[in-house]
PDB file of C-alpha atoms and ligand atoms in Angstrom:
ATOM      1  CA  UNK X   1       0.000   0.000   0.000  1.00 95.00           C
ATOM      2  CA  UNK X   2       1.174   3.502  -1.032  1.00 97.00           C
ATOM      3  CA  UNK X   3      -0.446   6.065   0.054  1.00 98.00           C
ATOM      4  CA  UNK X   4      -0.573   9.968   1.035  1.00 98.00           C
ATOM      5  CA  UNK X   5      -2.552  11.431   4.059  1.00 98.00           C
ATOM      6  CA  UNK X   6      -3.572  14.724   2.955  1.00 98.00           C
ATOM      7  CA  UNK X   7      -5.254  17.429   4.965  1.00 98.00           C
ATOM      8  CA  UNK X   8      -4.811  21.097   6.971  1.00 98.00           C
ATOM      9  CA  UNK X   9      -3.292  20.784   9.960  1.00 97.00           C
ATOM     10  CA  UNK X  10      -5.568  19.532  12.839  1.00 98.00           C
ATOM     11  CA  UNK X  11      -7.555  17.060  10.219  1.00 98.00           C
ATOM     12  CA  UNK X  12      -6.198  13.834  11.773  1.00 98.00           C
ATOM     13  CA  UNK X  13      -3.621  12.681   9.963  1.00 98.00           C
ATOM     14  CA  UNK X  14      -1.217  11.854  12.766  1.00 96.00           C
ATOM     15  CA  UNK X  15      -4.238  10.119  14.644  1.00 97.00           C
ATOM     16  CA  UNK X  16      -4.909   8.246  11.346  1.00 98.00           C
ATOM     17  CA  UNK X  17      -1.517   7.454  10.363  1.00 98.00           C
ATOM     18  CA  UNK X  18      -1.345   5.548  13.813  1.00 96.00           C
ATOM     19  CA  UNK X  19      -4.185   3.192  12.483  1.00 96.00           C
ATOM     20  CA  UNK X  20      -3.319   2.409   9.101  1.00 97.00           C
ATOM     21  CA  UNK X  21       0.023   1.567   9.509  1.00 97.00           C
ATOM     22  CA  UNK X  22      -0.739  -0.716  12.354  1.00 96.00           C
ATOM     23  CA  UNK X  23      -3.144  -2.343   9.986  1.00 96.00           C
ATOM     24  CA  UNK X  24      -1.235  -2.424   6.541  1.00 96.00           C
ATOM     25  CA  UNK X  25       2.534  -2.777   8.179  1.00 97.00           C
ATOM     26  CA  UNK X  26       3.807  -0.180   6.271  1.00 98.00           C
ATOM     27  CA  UNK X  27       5.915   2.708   7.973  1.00 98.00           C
ATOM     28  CA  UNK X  28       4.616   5.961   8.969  1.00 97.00           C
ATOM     29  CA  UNK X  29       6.724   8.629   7.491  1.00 98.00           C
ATOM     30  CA  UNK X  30       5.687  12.020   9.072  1.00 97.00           C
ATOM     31  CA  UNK X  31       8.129  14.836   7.667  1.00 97.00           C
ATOM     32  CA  UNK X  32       6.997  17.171  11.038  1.00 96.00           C
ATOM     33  CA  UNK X  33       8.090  14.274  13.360  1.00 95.00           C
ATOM     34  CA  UNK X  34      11.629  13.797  11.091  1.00 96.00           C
ATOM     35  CA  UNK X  35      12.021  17.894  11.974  1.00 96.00           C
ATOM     36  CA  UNK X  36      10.658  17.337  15.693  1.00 93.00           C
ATOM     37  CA  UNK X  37      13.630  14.871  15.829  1.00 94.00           C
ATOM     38  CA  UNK X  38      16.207  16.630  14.365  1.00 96.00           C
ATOM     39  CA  UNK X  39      15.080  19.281  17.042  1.00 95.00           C
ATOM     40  CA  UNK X  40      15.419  17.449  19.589  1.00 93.00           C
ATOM     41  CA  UNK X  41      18.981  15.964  18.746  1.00 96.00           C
ATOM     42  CA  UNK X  42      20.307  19.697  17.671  1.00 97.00           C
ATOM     43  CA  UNK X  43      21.250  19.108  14.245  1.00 97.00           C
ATOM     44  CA  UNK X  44      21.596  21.950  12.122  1.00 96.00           C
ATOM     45  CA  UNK X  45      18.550  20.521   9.577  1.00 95.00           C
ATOM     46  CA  UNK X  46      17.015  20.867  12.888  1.00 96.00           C
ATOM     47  CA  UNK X  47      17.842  24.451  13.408  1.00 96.00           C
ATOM     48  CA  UNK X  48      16.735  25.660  10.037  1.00 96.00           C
ATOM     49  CA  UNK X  49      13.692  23.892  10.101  1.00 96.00           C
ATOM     50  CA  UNK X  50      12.607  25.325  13.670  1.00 96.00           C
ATOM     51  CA  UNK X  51      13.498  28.708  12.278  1.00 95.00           C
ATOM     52  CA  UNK X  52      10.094  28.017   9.766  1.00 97.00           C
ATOM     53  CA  UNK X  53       8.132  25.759  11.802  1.00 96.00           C
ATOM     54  CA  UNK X  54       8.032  28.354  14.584  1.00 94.00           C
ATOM     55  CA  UNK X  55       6.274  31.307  12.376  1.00 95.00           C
ATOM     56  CA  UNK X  56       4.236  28.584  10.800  1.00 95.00           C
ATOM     57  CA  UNK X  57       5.825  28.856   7.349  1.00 97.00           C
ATOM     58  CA  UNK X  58       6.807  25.667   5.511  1.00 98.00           C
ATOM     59  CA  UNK X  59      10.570  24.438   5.310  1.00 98.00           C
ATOM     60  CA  UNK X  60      11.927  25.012   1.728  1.00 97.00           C
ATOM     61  CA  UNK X  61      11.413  22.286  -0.864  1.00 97.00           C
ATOM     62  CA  UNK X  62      14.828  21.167  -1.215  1.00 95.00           C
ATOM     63  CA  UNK X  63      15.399  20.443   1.970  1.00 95.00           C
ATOM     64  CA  UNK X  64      12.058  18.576   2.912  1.00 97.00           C
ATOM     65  CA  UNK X  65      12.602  16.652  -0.811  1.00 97.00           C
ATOM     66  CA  UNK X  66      15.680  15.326  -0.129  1.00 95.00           C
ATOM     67  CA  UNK X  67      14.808  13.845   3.468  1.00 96.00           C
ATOM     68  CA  UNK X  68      11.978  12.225   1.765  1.00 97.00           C
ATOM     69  CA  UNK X  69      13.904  11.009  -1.061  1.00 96.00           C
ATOM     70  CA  UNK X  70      16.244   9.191   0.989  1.00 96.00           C
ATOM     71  CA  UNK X  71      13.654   7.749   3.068  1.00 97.00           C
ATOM     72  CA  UNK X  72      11.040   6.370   0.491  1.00 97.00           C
ATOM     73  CA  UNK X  73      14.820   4.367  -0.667  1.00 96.00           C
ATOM     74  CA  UNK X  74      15.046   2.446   2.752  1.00 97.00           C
ATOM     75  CA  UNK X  75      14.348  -0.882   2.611  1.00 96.00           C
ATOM     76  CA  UNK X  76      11.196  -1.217   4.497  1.00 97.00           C
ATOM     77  CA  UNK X  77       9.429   1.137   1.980  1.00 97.00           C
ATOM     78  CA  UNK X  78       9.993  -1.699  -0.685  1.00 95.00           C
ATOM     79  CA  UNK X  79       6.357  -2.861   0.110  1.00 92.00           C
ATOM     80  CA  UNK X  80       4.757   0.299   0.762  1.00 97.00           C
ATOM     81  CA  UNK X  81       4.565   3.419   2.498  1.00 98.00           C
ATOM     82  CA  UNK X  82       2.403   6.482   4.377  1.00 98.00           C
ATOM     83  CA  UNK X  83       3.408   9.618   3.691  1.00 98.00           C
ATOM     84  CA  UNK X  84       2.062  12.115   6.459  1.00 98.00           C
ATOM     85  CA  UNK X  85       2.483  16.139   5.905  1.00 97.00           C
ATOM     86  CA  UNK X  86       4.241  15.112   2.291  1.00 98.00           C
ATOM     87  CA  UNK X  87       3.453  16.619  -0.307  1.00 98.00           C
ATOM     88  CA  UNK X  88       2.640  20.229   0.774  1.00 98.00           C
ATOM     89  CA  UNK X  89       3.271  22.182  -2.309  1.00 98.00           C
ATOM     90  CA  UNK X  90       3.246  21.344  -6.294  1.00 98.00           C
ATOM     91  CA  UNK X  91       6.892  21.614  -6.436  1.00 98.00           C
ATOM     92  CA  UNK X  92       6.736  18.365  -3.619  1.00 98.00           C
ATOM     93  CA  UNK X  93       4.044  16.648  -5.430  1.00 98.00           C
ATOM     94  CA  UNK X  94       5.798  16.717  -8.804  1.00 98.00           C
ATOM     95  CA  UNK X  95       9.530  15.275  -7.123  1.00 98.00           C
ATOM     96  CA  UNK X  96       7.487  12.730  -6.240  1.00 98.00           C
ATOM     97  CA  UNK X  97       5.809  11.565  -8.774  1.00 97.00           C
ATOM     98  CA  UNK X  98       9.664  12.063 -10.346  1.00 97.00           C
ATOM     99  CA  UNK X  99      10.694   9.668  -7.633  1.00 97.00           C
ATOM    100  CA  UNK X 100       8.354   7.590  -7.585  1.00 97.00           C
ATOM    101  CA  UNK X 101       8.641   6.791 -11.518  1.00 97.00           C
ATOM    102  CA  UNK X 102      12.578   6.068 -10.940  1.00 96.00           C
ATOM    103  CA  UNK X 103      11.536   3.511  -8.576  1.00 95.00           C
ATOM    104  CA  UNK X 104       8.947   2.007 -10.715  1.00 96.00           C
ATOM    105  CA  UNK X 105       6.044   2.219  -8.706  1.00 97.00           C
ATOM    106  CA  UNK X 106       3.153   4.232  -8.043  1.00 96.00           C
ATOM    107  CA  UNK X 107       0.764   5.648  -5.323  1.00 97.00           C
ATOM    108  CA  UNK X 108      -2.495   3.565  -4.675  1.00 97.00           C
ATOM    109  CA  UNK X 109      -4.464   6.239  -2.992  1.00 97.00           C
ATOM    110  CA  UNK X 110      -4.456   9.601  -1.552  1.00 98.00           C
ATOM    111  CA  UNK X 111      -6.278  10.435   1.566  1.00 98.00           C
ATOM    112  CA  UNK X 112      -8.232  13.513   1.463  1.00 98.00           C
ATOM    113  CA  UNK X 113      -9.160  14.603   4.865  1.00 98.00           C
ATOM    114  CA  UNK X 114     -11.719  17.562   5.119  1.00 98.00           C
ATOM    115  CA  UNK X 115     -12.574  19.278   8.367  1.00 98.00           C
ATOM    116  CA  UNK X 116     -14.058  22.980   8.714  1.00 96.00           C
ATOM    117  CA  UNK X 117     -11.446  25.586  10.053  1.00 94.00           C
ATOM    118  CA  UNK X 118     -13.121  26.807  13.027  1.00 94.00           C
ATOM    119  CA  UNK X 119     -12.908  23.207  14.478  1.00 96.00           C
ATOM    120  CA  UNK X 120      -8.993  22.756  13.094  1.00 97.00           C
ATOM    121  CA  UNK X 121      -8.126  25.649  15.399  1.00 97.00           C
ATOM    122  CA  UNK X 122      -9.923  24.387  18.141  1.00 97.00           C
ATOM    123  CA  UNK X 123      -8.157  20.957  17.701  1.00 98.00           C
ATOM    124  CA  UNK X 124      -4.169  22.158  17.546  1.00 97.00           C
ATOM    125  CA  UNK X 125      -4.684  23.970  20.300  1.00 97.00           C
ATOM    126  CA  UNK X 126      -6.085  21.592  22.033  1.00 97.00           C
ATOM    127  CA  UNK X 127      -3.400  18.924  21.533  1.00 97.00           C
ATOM    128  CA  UNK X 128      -1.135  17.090  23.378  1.00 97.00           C
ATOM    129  CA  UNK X 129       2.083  15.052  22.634  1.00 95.00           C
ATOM    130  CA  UNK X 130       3.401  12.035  24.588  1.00 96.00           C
ATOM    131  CA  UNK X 131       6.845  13.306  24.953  1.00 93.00           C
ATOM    132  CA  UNK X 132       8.633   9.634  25.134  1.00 93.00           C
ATOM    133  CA  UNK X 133       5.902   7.847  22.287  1.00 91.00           C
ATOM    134  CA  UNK X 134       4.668  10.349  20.250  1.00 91.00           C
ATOM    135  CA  UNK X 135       1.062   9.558  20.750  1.00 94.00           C
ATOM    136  CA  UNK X 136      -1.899  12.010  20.331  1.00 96.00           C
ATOM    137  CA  UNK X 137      -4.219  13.572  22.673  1.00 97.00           C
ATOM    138  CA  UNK X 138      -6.819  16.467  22.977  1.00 97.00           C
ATOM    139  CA  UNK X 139      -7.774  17.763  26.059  1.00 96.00           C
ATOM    140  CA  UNK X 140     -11.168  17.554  25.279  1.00 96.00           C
ATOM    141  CA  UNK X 141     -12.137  15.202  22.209  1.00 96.00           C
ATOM    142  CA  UNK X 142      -9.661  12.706  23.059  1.00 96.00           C
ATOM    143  CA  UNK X 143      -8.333  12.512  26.658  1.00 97.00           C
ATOM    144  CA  UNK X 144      -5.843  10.336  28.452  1.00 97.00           C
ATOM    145  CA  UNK X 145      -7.230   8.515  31.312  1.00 97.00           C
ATOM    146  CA  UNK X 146      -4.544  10.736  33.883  1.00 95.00           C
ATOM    147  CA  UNK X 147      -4.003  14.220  32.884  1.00 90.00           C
ATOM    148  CA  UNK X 148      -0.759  14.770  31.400  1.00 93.00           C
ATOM    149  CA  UNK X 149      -0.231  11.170  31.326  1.00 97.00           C
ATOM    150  CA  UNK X 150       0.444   9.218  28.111  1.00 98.00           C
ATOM    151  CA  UNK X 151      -2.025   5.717  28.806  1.00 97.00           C
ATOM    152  CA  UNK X 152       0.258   4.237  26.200  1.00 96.00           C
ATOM    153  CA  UNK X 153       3.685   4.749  28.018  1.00 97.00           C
ATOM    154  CA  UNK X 154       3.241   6.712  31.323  1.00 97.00           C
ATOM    155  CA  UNK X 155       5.317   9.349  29.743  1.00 97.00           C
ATOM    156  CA  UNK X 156       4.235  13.138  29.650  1.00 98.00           C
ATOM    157  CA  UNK X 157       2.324  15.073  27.698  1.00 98.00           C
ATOM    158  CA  UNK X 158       3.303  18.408  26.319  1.00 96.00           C
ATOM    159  CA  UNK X 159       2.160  21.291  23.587  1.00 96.00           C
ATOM    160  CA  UNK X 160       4.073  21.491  20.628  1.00 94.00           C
ATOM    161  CA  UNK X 161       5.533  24.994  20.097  1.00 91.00           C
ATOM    162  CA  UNK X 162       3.711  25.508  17.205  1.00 93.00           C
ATOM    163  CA  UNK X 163       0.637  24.865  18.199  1.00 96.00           C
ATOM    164  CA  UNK X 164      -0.473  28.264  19.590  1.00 94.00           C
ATOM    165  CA  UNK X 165      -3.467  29.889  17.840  1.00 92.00           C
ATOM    166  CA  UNK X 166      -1.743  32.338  16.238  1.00 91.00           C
ATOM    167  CA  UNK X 167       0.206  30.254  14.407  1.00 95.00           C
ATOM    168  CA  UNK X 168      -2.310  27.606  13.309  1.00 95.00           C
ATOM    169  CA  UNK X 169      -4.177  30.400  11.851  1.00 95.00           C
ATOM    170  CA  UNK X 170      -0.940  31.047   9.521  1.00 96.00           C
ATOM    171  CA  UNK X 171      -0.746  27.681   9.145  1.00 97.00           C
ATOM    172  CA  UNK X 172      -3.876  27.560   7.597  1.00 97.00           C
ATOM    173  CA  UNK X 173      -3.852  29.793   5.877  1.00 97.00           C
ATOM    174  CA  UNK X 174      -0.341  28.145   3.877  1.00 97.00           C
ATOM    175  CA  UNK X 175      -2.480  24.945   3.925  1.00 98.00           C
ATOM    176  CA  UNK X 176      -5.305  26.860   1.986  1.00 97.00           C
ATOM    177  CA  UNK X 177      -2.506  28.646  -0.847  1.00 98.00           C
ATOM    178  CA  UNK X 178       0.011  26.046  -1.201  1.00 98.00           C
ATOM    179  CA  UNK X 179      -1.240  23.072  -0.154  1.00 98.00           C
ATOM    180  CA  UNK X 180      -4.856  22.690  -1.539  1.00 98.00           C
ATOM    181  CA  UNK X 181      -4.441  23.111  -4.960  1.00 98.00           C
ATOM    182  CA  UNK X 182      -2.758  19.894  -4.427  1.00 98.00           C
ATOM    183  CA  UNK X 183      -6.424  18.209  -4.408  1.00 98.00           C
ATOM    184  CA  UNK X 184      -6.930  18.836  -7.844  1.00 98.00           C
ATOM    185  CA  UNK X 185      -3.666  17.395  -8.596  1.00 97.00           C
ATOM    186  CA  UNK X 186      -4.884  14.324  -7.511  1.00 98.00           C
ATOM    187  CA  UNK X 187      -7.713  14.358  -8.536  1.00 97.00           C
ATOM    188  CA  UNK X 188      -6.726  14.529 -12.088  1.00 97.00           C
ATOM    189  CA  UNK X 189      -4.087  11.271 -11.587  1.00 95.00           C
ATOM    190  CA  UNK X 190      -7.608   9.854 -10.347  1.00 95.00           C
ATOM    191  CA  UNK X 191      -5.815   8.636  -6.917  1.00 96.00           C
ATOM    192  CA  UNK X 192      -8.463  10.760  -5.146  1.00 97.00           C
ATOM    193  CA  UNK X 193     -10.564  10.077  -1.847  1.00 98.00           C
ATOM    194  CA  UNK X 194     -12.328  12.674   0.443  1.00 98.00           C
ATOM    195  CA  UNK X 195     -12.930  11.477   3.698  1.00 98.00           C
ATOM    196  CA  UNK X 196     -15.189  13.730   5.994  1.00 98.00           C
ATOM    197  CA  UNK X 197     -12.926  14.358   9.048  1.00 98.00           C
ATOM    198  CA  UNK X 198     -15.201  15.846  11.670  1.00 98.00           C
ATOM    199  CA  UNK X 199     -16.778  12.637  12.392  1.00 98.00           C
ATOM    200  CA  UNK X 200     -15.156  10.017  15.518  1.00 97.00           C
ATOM    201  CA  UNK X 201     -11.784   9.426  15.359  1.00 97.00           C
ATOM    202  CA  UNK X 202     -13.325   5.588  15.185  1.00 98.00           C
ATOM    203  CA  UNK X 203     -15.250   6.318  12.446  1.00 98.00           C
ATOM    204  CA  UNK X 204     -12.701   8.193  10.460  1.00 98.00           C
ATOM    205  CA  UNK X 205     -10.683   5.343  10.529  1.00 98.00           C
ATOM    206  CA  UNK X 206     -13.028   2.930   9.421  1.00 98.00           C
ATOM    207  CA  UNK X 207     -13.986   4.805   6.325  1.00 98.00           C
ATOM    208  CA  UNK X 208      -9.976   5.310   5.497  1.00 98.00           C
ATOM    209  CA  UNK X 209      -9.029   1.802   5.597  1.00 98.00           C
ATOM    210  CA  UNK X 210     -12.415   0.504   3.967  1.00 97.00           C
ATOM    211  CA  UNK X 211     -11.167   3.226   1.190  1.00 97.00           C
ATOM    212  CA  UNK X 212      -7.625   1.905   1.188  1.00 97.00           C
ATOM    213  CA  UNK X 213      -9.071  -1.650   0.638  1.00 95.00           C
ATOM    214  CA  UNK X 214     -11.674  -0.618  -2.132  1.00 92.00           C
ATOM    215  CA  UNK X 215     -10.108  -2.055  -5.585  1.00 79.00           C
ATOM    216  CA  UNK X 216     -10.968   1.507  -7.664  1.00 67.00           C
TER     217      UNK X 216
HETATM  218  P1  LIG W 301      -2.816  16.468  12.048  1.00 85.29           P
HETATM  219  O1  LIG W 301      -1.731  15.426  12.101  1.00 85.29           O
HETATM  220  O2  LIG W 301      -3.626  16.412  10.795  1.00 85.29           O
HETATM  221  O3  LIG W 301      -2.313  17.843  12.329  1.00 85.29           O
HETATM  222  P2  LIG W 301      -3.760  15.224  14.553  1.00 85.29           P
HETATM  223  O4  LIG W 301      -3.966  13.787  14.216  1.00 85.29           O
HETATM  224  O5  LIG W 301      -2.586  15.580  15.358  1.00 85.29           O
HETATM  225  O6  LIG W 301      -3.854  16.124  13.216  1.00 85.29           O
HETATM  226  O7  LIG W 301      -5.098  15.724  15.291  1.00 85.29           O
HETATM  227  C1  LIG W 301      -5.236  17.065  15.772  1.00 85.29           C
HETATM  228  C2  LIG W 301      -5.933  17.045  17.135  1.00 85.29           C
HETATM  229  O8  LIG W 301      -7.315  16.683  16.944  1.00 85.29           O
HETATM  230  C3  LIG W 301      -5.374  16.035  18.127  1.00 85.29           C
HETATM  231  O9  LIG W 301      -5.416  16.607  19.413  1.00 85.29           O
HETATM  232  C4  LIG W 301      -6.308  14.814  18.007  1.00 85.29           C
HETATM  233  O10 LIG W 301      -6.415  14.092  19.232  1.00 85.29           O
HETATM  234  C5  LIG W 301      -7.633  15.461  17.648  1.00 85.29           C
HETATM  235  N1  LIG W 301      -8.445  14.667  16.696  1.00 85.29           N
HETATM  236  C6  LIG W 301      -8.005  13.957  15.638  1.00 85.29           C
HETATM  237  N2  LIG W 301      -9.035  13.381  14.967  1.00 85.29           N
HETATM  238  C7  LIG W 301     -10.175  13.782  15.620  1.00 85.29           C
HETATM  239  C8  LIG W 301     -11.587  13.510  15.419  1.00 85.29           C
HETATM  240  N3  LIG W 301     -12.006  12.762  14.383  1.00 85.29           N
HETATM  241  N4  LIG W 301     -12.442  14.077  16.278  1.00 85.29           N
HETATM  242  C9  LIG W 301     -12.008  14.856  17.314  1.00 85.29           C
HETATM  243  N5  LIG W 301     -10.715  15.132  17.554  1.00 85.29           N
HETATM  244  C10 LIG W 301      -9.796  14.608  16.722  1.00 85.29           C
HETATM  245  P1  LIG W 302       0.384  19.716  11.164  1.00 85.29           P
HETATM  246  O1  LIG W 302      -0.150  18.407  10.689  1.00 85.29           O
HETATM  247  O2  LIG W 302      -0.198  20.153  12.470  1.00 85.29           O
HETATM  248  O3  LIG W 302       0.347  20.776  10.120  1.00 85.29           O
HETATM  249  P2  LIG W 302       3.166  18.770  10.864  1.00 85.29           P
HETATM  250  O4  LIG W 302       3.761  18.052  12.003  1.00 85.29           O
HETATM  251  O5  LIG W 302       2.789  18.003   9.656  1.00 85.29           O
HETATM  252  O6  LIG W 302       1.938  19.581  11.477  1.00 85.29           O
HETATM  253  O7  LIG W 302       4.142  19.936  10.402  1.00 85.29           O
HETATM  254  C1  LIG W 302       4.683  20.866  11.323  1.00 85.29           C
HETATM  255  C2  LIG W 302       5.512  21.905  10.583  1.00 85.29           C
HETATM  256  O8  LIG W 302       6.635  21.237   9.960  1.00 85.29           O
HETATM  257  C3  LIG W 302       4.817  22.627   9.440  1.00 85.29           C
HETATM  258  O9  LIG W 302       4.070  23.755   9.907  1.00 85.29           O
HETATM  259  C4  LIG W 302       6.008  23.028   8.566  1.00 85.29           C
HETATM  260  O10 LIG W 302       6.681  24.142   9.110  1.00 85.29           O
HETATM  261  C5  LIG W 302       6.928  21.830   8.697  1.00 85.29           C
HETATM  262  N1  LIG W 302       6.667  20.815   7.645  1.00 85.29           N
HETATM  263  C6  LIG W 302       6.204  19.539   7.837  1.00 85.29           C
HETATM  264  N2  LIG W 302       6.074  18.905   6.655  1.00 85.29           N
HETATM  265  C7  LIG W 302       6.460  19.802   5.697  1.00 85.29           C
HETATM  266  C8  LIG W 302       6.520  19.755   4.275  1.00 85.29           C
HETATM  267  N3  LIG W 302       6.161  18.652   3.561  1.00 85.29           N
HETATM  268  N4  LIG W 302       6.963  20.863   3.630  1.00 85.29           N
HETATM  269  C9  LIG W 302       7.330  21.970   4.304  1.00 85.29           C
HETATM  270  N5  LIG W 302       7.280  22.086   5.628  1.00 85.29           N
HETATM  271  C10 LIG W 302       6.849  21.010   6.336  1.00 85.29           C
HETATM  272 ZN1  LIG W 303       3.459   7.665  25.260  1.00 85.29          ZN
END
């Protein structure tokens, strides 16, 4: 299975991701969690992407093309893949179609997710991150059982520094000029599905992987 999770930020693609990969063992490749990392560790990737991520502006092409170029090579992306925040522009979409083609394969589906804006803002900023797993909470549509507490790993939960509401209304707003043309772009290589994201997490998920299993 090769697919693309596509959506503004806050639609569920992180939450999603977490399902399908679980169910079609393929890995989760999330370029905001490859810059989170390099974050962390202090690289200098790291440092230029923070300088973007911060104001809510996207990290050049080059850089966030070659990461994923590299990647998609590994071995355990012979079989498939989920690409999560990848593509975000049409200069992204069109390397990889170009890399794609060199490796002689081709996406399956791409993962539409739609949610209204008013509700996106209200999601970010109501997020939480388990520091030691990664997992995803919200305060109030999706709760750990102890506050601040991952129930996956014990570990704890924290904000992300972007997720402020200032900057997820920037981030939208990028979303809305580079990243949604991208639809179309899709739409015309007929890889297409919308899936309506304000419904249960549970439900979202069903209709993704029923999608991802439907022949056409
Ligand atoms: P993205 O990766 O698209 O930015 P996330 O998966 O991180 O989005 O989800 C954003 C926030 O919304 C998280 O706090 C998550 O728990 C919550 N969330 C995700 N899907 C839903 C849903 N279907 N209903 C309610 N809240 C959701
Ligand atoms: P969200 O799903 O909430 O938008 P992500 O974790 O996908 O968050 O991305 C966080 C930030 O990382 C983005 O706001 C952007 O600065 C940077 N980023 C992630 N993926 C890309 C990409 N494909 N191109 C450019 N910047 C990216
Ligand atoms: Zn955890």
């Amino acid at each position: 299975m090769r697919t693309i999770l596509l959506g503004p930020p806050g639609a569920g693609k992180g939450t999603q991701a977490a399902v399908i990969v679980n169910e079609f063992h393929i890995p989760h490749i999330s370029t905001g969690d490859i810059f989170r990392y390099n974050i962390k560790q202090g690289t200098d990737l790291g440092k230029e992407a923070k300088s973007y991520m911060d104001q809510g502006l996207l990290v050049p092409d080059e850089l966030v093309v070659a990461i994923v170029e590299d990647r998609l090579k590994q071995e355990d992306c012979k079989t498939g893949f989920l690409l999560d925040g990848f593509p975000r522009t049409a200069n992204q979409a069109e390397a990889l179609d170009n890399v794609l083609r060199n490796m002689k394969v081709a996406l399956d589906k791409v993962i539409n997710i739609e949610v209204d804006k008013e509700r996106l803002i209200k999601r970010v900023v109501g997020r939480r991150i388990c520091k030691e797993c990664g997992a995803t909470y919200h305060i109030e549509f999706n709760p750990s059982l102890k506050e601040e507490l991952c129930d996956k790993c014990g570990g704890q939960l924290h904000q992300r520094d972007d997720d402020t509401e200032a900057t997820v209304s920037k981030r939208i707003e990028v979303y809305l000029n580079e990243t949604q043309p991208l639809i179309e772009y899709y739409k015309d290589q007929g890889t297409l599905v919308t899936i309506d994201g304000e419904k249960s997490i549970d439900t979202v998920s069903q209709e993704i992987v029923a999608a991802l299993r439907r022949e056409s």
